[in-house]
Amino acid sequence: MEYTNFGNTGLRVSRVGLGCGGHSRLGLFSGSESVARGVVKHALDLGINFYDTARIYGTEHVVGDVLFAERQHCVFSTKTLVLDRNGNFISPDQIIRSLEKSLSRLRTDYIDIFNLHGVRPKELEFCLQNYIEPLLKEVDKGKIRYLGVTELFEEDTSHMMLEKALDQDIFDSVMVGFNLLNPSARKKIFPICDERKVGTQVMFAVRRALSDYDRTNRAIAGLLEQDEVDKSLIDEGNPLGFVFENQDVGSIVEAAYRFCSREFGVDLVLVGTGSKDHLSNNVDAINSDALPKEILERLEMLFGEVSSVSGD
Ligand SMILES: NC(=O)c1ccc[n+]([C@@H]2O[C@H](COP(=O)([O-])OP(=O)(O)OC[C@H]3O[C@@H](n4cnc5c(N)ncnc54)[C@H](OP(=O)(O)O)[C@@H]3O)[C@@H](O)[C@H]2O)c1
């Protein structure tokens, strides 16, 4: 496993983070709690030390239980939503209560990275005005080490919220959507994070659209329909055929993770899965070389300007 420095935090993190949410939620979505525990244990065995979860995923207790004895060697990232079920902002007290519940479920005294979860552009200002001061008090108490924010990439596919958030010197970590169909973070987010030494976690590397080749083709057909991609540059019957002409690339999932892992400015790539085999394969992909230059250039020509899809 490769490790790297996470922004300016001093945390040394594996370049693969275990994403304990997404559609798989460690396998809890379709499997059982023992499947989820097995995936976390397997991640530890593979050398993964970064675990991203959230109150809403229902997986904090699995992470806390399985990693209890290894706590000091692991980095825990968790999150609180900022809206209640009715779409109203929760109070600063509720944010702190959410933190307390996360501490208890993760069976720990401190959260390494505490994130405001899925913040929309129009919600950011309220969050900054109302939540940061109370959260910084928790940093002073030692219950939080670093503050982070995650975008709602499904809606905010061009990173409007993160662009604004990075104007402020508040967040030590951002979680940003990035994949080969929408690489817009390359210009908008990674250079700023690099300059300010903010840690970057990539999500949506695969999600649904890149989890098998038929789905990928359907996603690309959608982009062609919306004139987001130049038809004259693409073989509509086999749009990513050129990726597999190179013997070096085995599957669309492998290509998708490799696309993200060697991107300048990316500290770690989150992998969400309920399968130990998938996790092993994805760790190999993320730790392997960048995609060949000619493939990267062609992907850039096709999708380099796309910022309208998340790949969900
Ligand atoms: N706004 C936010 O804060 C936010 C939003 C979304 C996600 N996140 C975080 O980001 C993490 C990563 O996102 P994600 O979970 O959507 O992850 P992802 O890694 O982009 O995609 C995971 C999906 O791909 C499938 N997959 C993974 N490896 C595969 C393989 N080798 N072959 C075939 N299918 C494979 C998984 O299904 P299997 O279970 O079958 O492997 C899963 O459904 C989440 O877990 C969560 O921690 C945060």
JSON list of N, CA and C in Angstrom, two decimals, residues 6-7 9 11 13 50-53 60 71 74-80 99 102 106 110-116 143-150 171-175 199-201 268:
[
{"chain": "A", "resi": 6, "resn": "PHE", "atom": "N", "xyz": [-1.57, 13.89, 3.99]},
{"chain": "A", "resi": 6, "resn": "PHE", "atom": "CA", "xyz": [-2.91, 14.41, 3.69]},
{"chain": "A", "resi": 6, "resn": "PHE", "atom": "C", "xyz": [-2.92, 15.92, 3.90]},
{"chain": "A", "resi": 7, "resn": "GLY", "atom": "N", "xyz": [-2.82, 16.66, 2.78]},
{"chain": "A", "resi": 7, "resn": "GLY", "atom": "CA", "xyz": [-2.79, 18.12, 2.85]},
{"chain": "A", "resi": 7, "resn": "GLY", "atom": "C", "xyz": [-1.73, 18.56, 3.84]},
{"chain": "A", "resi": 9, "resn": "THR", "atom": "N", "xyz": [-2.19, 18.42, 7.11]},
{"chain": "A", "resi": 9, "resn": "THR", "atom": "CA", "xyz": [-2.63, 17.97, 8.43]},
{"chain": "A", "resi": 9, "resn": "THR", "atom": "C", "xyz": [-1.55, 17.23, 9.23]},
{"chain": "A", "resi": 11, "resn": "LEU", "atom": "N", "xyz": [-1.32, 14.14, 8.81]},
{"chain": "A", "resi": 11, "resn": "LEU", "atom": "CA", "xyz": [-1.78, 12.75, 8.78]},
{"chain": "A", "resi": 11, "resn": "LEU", "atom": "C", "xyz": [-1.11, 12.03, 7.61]},
{"chain": "A", "resi": 13, "resn": "VAL", "atom": "N", "xyz": [-1.65, 9.03, 5.22]},
{"chain": "A", "resi": 13, "resn": "VAL", "atom": "CA", "xyz": [-2.83, 8.22, 4.88]},
{"chain": "A", "resi": 13, "resn": "VAL", "atom": "C", "xyz": [-2.54, 7.29, 3.70]},
{"chain": "A", "resi": 50, "resn": "PHE", "atom": "N", "xyz": [-7.38, 4.68, 6.13]},
{"chain": "A", "resi": 50, "resn": "PHE", "atom": "CA", "xyz": [-8.32, 5.81, 6.06]},
{"chain": "A", "resi": 50, "resn": "PHE", "atom": "C", "xyz": [-9.74, 5.28, 5.86]},
{"chain": "A", "resi": 51, "resn": "TYR", "atom": "N", "xyz": [-10.64, 5.66, 6.76]},
{"chain": "A", "resi": 51, "resn": "TYR", "atom": "CA", "xyz": [-12.01, 5.14, 6.74]},
{"chain": "A", "resi": 51, "resn": "TYR", "atom": "C", "xyz": [-12.97, 6.32, 6.74]},
{"chain": "A", "resi": 52, "resn": "ASP", "atom": "N", "xyz": [-13.75, 6.43, 5.67]},
{"chain": "A", "resi": 52, "resn": "ASP", "atom": "CA", "xyz": [-14.72, 7.51, 5.59]},
{"chain": "A", "resi": 52, "resn": "ASP", "atom": "C", "xyz": [-16.13, 6.97, 5.81]},
{"chain": "A", "resi": 53, "resn": "THR", "atom": "N", "xyz": [-16.80, 7.52, 6.84]},
{"chain": "A", "resi": 53, "resn": "THR", "atom": "CA", "xyz": [-18.16, 7.09, 7.10]},
{"chain": "A", "resi": 53, "resn": "THR", "atom": "C", "xyz": [-19.02, 8.32, 7.39]},
{"chain": "A", "resi": 60, "resn": "GLU", "atom": "N", "xyz": [-21.05, 3.52, 11.01]},
{"chain": "A", "resi": 60, "resn": "GLU", "atom": "CA", "xyz": [-20.03, 3.96, 11.98]},
{"chain": "A", "resi": 60, "resn": "GLU", "atom": "C", "xyz": [-19.74, 2.88, 13.02]},
{"chain": "A", "resi": 71, "resn": "ARG", "atom": "N", "xyz": [-7.27, 1.65, 16.65]},
{"chain": "A", "resi": 71, "resn": "ARG", "atom": "CA", "xyz": [-7.68, 3.04, 16.51]},
{"chain": "A", "resi": 71, "resn": "ARG", "atom": "C", "xyz": [-6.52, 3.99, 16.26]},
{"chain": "A", "resi": 74, "resn": "CYS", "atom": "N", "xyz": [-5.33, 4.36, 12.73]},
{"chain": "A", "resi": 74, "resn": "CYS", "atom": "CA", "xyz": [-6.32, 4.62, 11.67]},
{"chain": "A", "resi": 74, "resn": "CYS", "atom": "C", "xyz": [-6.77, 6.08, 11.68]},
{"chain": "A", "resi": 75, "resn": "VAL", "atom": "N", "xyz": [-7.18, 6.53, 10.51]},
{"chain": "A", "resi": 75, "resn": "VAL", "atom": "CA", "xyz": [-7.74, 7.88, 10.37]},
{"chain": "A", "resi": 75, "resn": "VAL", "atom": "C", "xyz": [-9.23, 7.72, 10.13]},
{"chain": "A", "resi": 76, "resn": "PHE", "atom": "N", "xyz": [-10.03, 8.34, 11.01]},
{"chain": "A", "resi": 76, "resn": "PHE", "atom": "CA", "xyz": [-11.49, 8.27, 10.87]},
{"chain": "A", "resi": 76, "resn": "PHE", "atom": "C", "xyz": [-12.02, 9.60, 10.34]},
{"chain": "A", "resi": 77, "resn": "SER", "atom": "N", "xyz": [-12.78, 9.51, 9.26]},
{"chain": "A", "resi": 77, "resn": "SER", "atom": "CA", "xyz": [-13.47, 10.68, 8.71]},
{"chain": "A", "resi": 77, "resn": "SER", "atom": "C", "xyz": [-14.96, 10.40, 8.83]},
{"chain": "A", "resi": 78, "resn": "THR", "atom": "N", "xyz": [-15.69, 11.30, 9.47]},
{"chain": "A", "resi": 78, "resn": "THR", "atom": "CA", "xyz": [-17.15, 11.11, 9.50]},
{"chain": "A", "resi": 78, "resn": "THR", "atom": "C", "xyz": [-17.83, 12.45, 9.28]},
{"chain": "A", "resi": 79, "resn": "LYS", "atom": "N", "xyz": [-19.18, 12.43, 9.23]},
{"chain": "A", "resi": 79, "resn": "LYS", "atom": "CA", "xyz": [-19.88, 13.63, 8.74]},
{"chain": "A", "resi": 79, "resn": "LYS", "atom": "C", "xyz": [-21.20, 13.84, 9.46]},
{"chain": "A", "resi": 80, "resn": "THR", "atom": "N", "xyz": [-21.63, 15.08, 9.41]},
{"chain": "A", "resi": 80, "resn": "THR", "atom": "CA", "xyz": [-22.98, 15.39, 9.85]},
{"chain": "A", "resi": 80, "resn": "THR", "atom": "C", "xyz": [-23.72, 16.11, 8.73]},
{"chain": "A", "resi": 99, "resn": "LEU", "atom": "N", "xyz": [-21.92, 15.02, 16.44]},
{"chain": "A", "resi": 99, "resn": "LEU", "atom": "CA", "xyz": [-20.52, 14.67, 16.70]},
{"chain": "A", "resi": 99, "resn": "LEU", "atom": "C", "xyz": [-20.43, 13.67, 17.86]},
{"chain": "A", "resi": 102, "resn": "SER", "atom": "N", "xyz": [-21.42, 10.27, 16.81]},
{"chain": "A", "resi": 102, "resn": "SER", "atom": "CA", "xyz": [-20.38, 9.65, 15.98]},
{"chain": "A", "resi": 102, "resn": "SER", "atom": "C", "xyz": [-19.24, 9.14, 16.86]},
{"chain": "A", "resi": 106, "resn": "LEU", "atom": "N", "xyz": [-18.33, 5.27, 16.85]},
{"chain": "A", "resi": 106, "resn": "LEU", "atom": "CA", "xyz": [-16.98, 4.90, 16.37]},
{"chain": "A", "resi": 106, "resn": "LEU", "atom": "C", "xyz": [-16.08, 4.45, 17.52]},
{"chain": "A", "resi": 110, "resn": "TYR", "atom": "N", "xyz": [-11.87, 10.89, 19.68]},
{"chain": "A", "resi": 110, "resn": "TYR", "atom": "CA", "xyz": [-11.65, 11.98, 18.72]},
{"chain": "A", "resi": 110, "resn": "TYR", "atom": "C", "xyz": [-11.93, 11.51, 17.30]},
{"chain": "A", "resi": 111, "resn": "ILE", "atom": "N", "xyz": [-12.39, 12.46, 16.48]},
{"chain": "A", "resi": 111, "resn": "ILE", "atom": "CA", "xyz": [-12.59, 12.21, 15.04]},
{"chain": "A", "resi": 111, "resn": "ILE", "atom": "C", "xyz": [-11.43, 12.92, 14.33]},
{"chain": "A", "resi": 112, "resn": "ASP", "atom": "N", "xyz": [-10.78, 12.24, 13.44]},
{"chain": "A", "resi": 112, "resn": "ASP", "atom": "CA", "xyz": [-9.66, 12.89, 12.73]},
{"chain": "A", "resi": 112, "resn": "ASP", "atom": "C", "xyz": [-10.17, 13.99, 11.80]},
{"chain": "A", "resi": 113, "resn": "ILE", "atom": "N", "xyz": [-11.18, 13.64, 11.00]},
{"chain": "A", "resi": 113, "resn": "ILE", "atom": "CA", "xyz": [-11.74, 14.65, 10.08]},
{"chain": "A", "resi": 113, "resn": "ILE", "atom": "C", "xyz": [-13.25, 14.65, 10.25]},
{"chain": "A", "resi": 114, "resn": "PHE", "atom": "N", "xyz": [-13.76, 15.78, 10.70]},
{"chain": "A", "resi": 114, "resn": "PHE", "atom": "CA", "xyz": [-15.21, 15.90, 10.88]},
{"chain": "A", "resi": 114, "resn": "PHE", "atom": "C", "xyz": [-15.73, 16.81, 9.77]},
{"chain": "A", "resi": 115, "resn": "ASN", "atom": "N", "xyz": [-16.65, 16.25, 8.96]},
{"chain": "A", "resi": 115, "resn": "ASN", "atom": "CA", "xyz": [-17.10, 16.93, 7.73]},
{"chain": "A", "resi": 115, "resn": "ASN", "atom": "C", "xyz": [-18.53, 17.42, 7.83]},
{"chain": "A", "resi": 116, "resn": "LEU", "atom": "N", "xyz": [-18.78, 18.58, 7.26]},
{"chain": "A", "resi": 116, "resn": "LEU", "atom": "CA", "xyz": [-20.15, 18.97, 6.94]},
{"chain": "A", "resi": 116, "resn": "LEU", "atom": "C", "xyz": [-20.49, 18.23, 5.65]},
{"chain": "A", "resi": 143, "resn": "LYS", "atom": "N", "xyz": [-11.75, 16.90, 20.53]},
{"chain": "A", "resi": 143, "resn": "LYS", "atom": "CA", "xyz": [-12.70, 15.90, 20.01]},
{"chain": "A", "resi": 143, "resn": "LYS", "atom": "C", "xyz": [-12.66, 15.80, 18.49]},
{"chain": "A", "resi": 144, "resn": "ILE", "atom": "N", "xyz": [-12.21, 16.87, 17.85]},
{"chain": "A", "resi": 144, "resn": "ILE", "atom": "CA", "xyz": [-12.04, 16.87, 16.40]},
{"chain": "A", "resi": 144, "resn": "ILE", "atom": "C", "xyz": [-10.61, 17.31, 16.13]},
{"chain": "A", "resi": 145, "resn": "ARG", "atom": "N", "xyz": [-9.97, 16.65, 15.16]},
{"chain": "A", "resi": 145, "resn": "ARG", "atom": "CA", "xyz": [-8.62, 17.11, 14.80]},
{"chain": "A", "resi": 145, "resn": "ARG", "atom": "C", "xyz": [-8.67, 18.10, 13.64]},
{"chain": "A", "resi": 146, "resn": "TYR", "atom": "N", "xyz": [-9.45, 17.78, 12.61]},
{"chain": "A", "resi": 146, "resn": "TYR", "atom": "CA", "xyz": [-9.49, 18.65, 11.42]},
{"chain": "A", "resi": 146, "resn": "TYR", "atom": "C", "xyz": [-10.92, 18.75, 10.89]},
{"chain": "A", "resi": 147, "resn": "LEU", "atom": "N", "xyz": [-11.21, 19.91, 10.29]},
{"chain": "A", "resi": 147, "resn": "LEU", "atom": "CA", "xyz": [-12.55, 20.12, 9.74]},
{"chain": "A", "resi": 147, "resn": "LEU", "atom": "C", "xyz": [-12.54, 19.88, 8.23]},
{"chain": "A", "resi": 148, "resn": "GLY", "atom": "N", "xyz": [-13.62, 19.29, 7.74]},
{"chain": "A", "resi": 148, "resn": "GLY", "atom": "CA", "xyz": [-13.74, 19.05, 6.30]},
{"chain": "A", "resi": 148, "resn": "GLY", "atom": "C", "xyz": [-15.14, 19.38, 5.81]},
{"chain": "A", "resi": 149, "resn": "VAL", "atom": "N", "xyz": [-15.26, 19.44, 4.49]},
{"chain": "A", "resi": 149, "resn": "VAL", "atom": "CA", "xyz": [-16.58, 19.66, 3.88]},
{"chain": "A", "resi": 149, "resn": "VAL", "atom": "C", "xyz": [-16.67, 18.76, 2.66]},
{"chain": "A", "resi": 150, "resn": "THR", "atom": "N", "xyz": [-17.87, 18.22, 2.42]},
{"chain": "A", "resi": 150, "resn": "THR", "atom": "CA", "xyz": [-18.07, 17.37, 1.24]},
{"chain": "A", "resi": 150, "resn": "THR", "atom": "C", "xyz": [-19.17, 17.98, 0.38]},
{"chain": "A", "resi": 171, "resn": "PHE", "atom": "N", "xyz": [-11.28, 24.94, 6.03]},
{"chain": "A", "resi": 171, "resn": "PHE", "atom": "CA", "xyz": [-11.34, 23.48, 5.92]},
{"chain": "A", "resi": 171, "resn": "PHE", "atom": "C", "xyz": [-9.95, 22.89, 5.61]},
{"chain": "A", "resi": 172, "resn": "ASP", "atom": "N", "xyz": [-9.64, 21.82, 6.33]},
{"chain": "A", "resi": 172, "resn": "ASP", "atom": "CA", "xyz": [-8.36, 21.11, 6.12]},
{"chain": "A", "resi": 172, "resn": "ASP", "atom": "C", "xyz": [-8.52, 20.00, 5.10]},
{"chain": "A", "resi": 173, "resn": "SER", "atom": "N", "xyz": [-9.79, 19.65, 4.79]},
{"chain": "A", "resi": 173, "resn": "SER", "atom": "CA", "xyz": [-10.07, 18.52, 3.91]},
{"chain": "A", "resi": 173, "resn": "SER", "atom": "C", "xyz": [-11.28, 18.83, 3.06]},
{"chain": "A", "resi": 174, "resn": "VAL", "atom": "N", "xyz": [-11.24, 18.42, 1.80]},
{"chain": "A", "resi": 174, "resn": "VAL", "atom": "CA", "xyz": [-12.45, 18.45, 0.98]},
{"chain": "A", "resi": 174, "resn": "VAL", "atom": "C", "xyz": [-12.66, 17.08, 0.37]},
{"chain": "A", "resi": 175, "resn": "MET", "atom": "N", "xyz": [-13.94, 16.73, 0.19]},
{"chain": "A", "resi": 175, "resn": "MET", "atom": "CA", "xyz": [-14.27, 15.52, -0.54]},
{"chain": "A", "resi": 175, "resn": "MET", "atom": "C", "xyz": [-14.94, 15.95, -1.83]},
{"chain": "A", "resi": 199, "resn": "GLY", "atom": "N", "xyz": [-6.23, 18.81, 2.19]},
{"chain": "A", "resi": 199, "resn": "GLY", "atom": "CA", "xyz": [-6.28, 17.39, 1.84]},
{"chain": "A", "resi": 199, "resn": "GLY", "atom": "C", "xyz": [-7.46, 17.10, 0.91]},
{"chain": "A", "resi": 200, "resn": "THR", "atom": "N", "xyz": [-7.26, 16.19, -0.05]},
{"chain": "A", "resi": 200, "resn": "THR", "atom": "CA", "xyz": [-8.33, 15.88, -1.01]},
{"chain": "A", "resi": 200, "resn": "THR", "atom": "C", "xyz": [-8.68, 14.39, -0.99]},
{"chain": "A", "resi": 201, "resn": "GLN", "atom": "N", "xyz": [-9.98, 14.14, -0.83]},
{"chain": "A", "resi": 201, "resn": "GLN", "atom": "CA", "xyz": [-10.51, 12.78, -0.95]},
{"chain": "A", "resi": 201, "resn": "GLN", "atom": "C", "xyz": [-11.38, 12.76, -2.20]},
{"chain": "A", "resi": 268, "resn": "LEU", "atom": "N", "xyz": [-6.10, 10.93, -1.85]},
{"chain": "A", "resi": 268, "resn": "LEU", "atom": "CA", "xyz": [-6.55, 9.54, -1.77]},
{"chain": "A", "resi": 268, "resn": "LEU", "atom": "C", "xyz": [-7.86, 9.37, -2.53]}
]
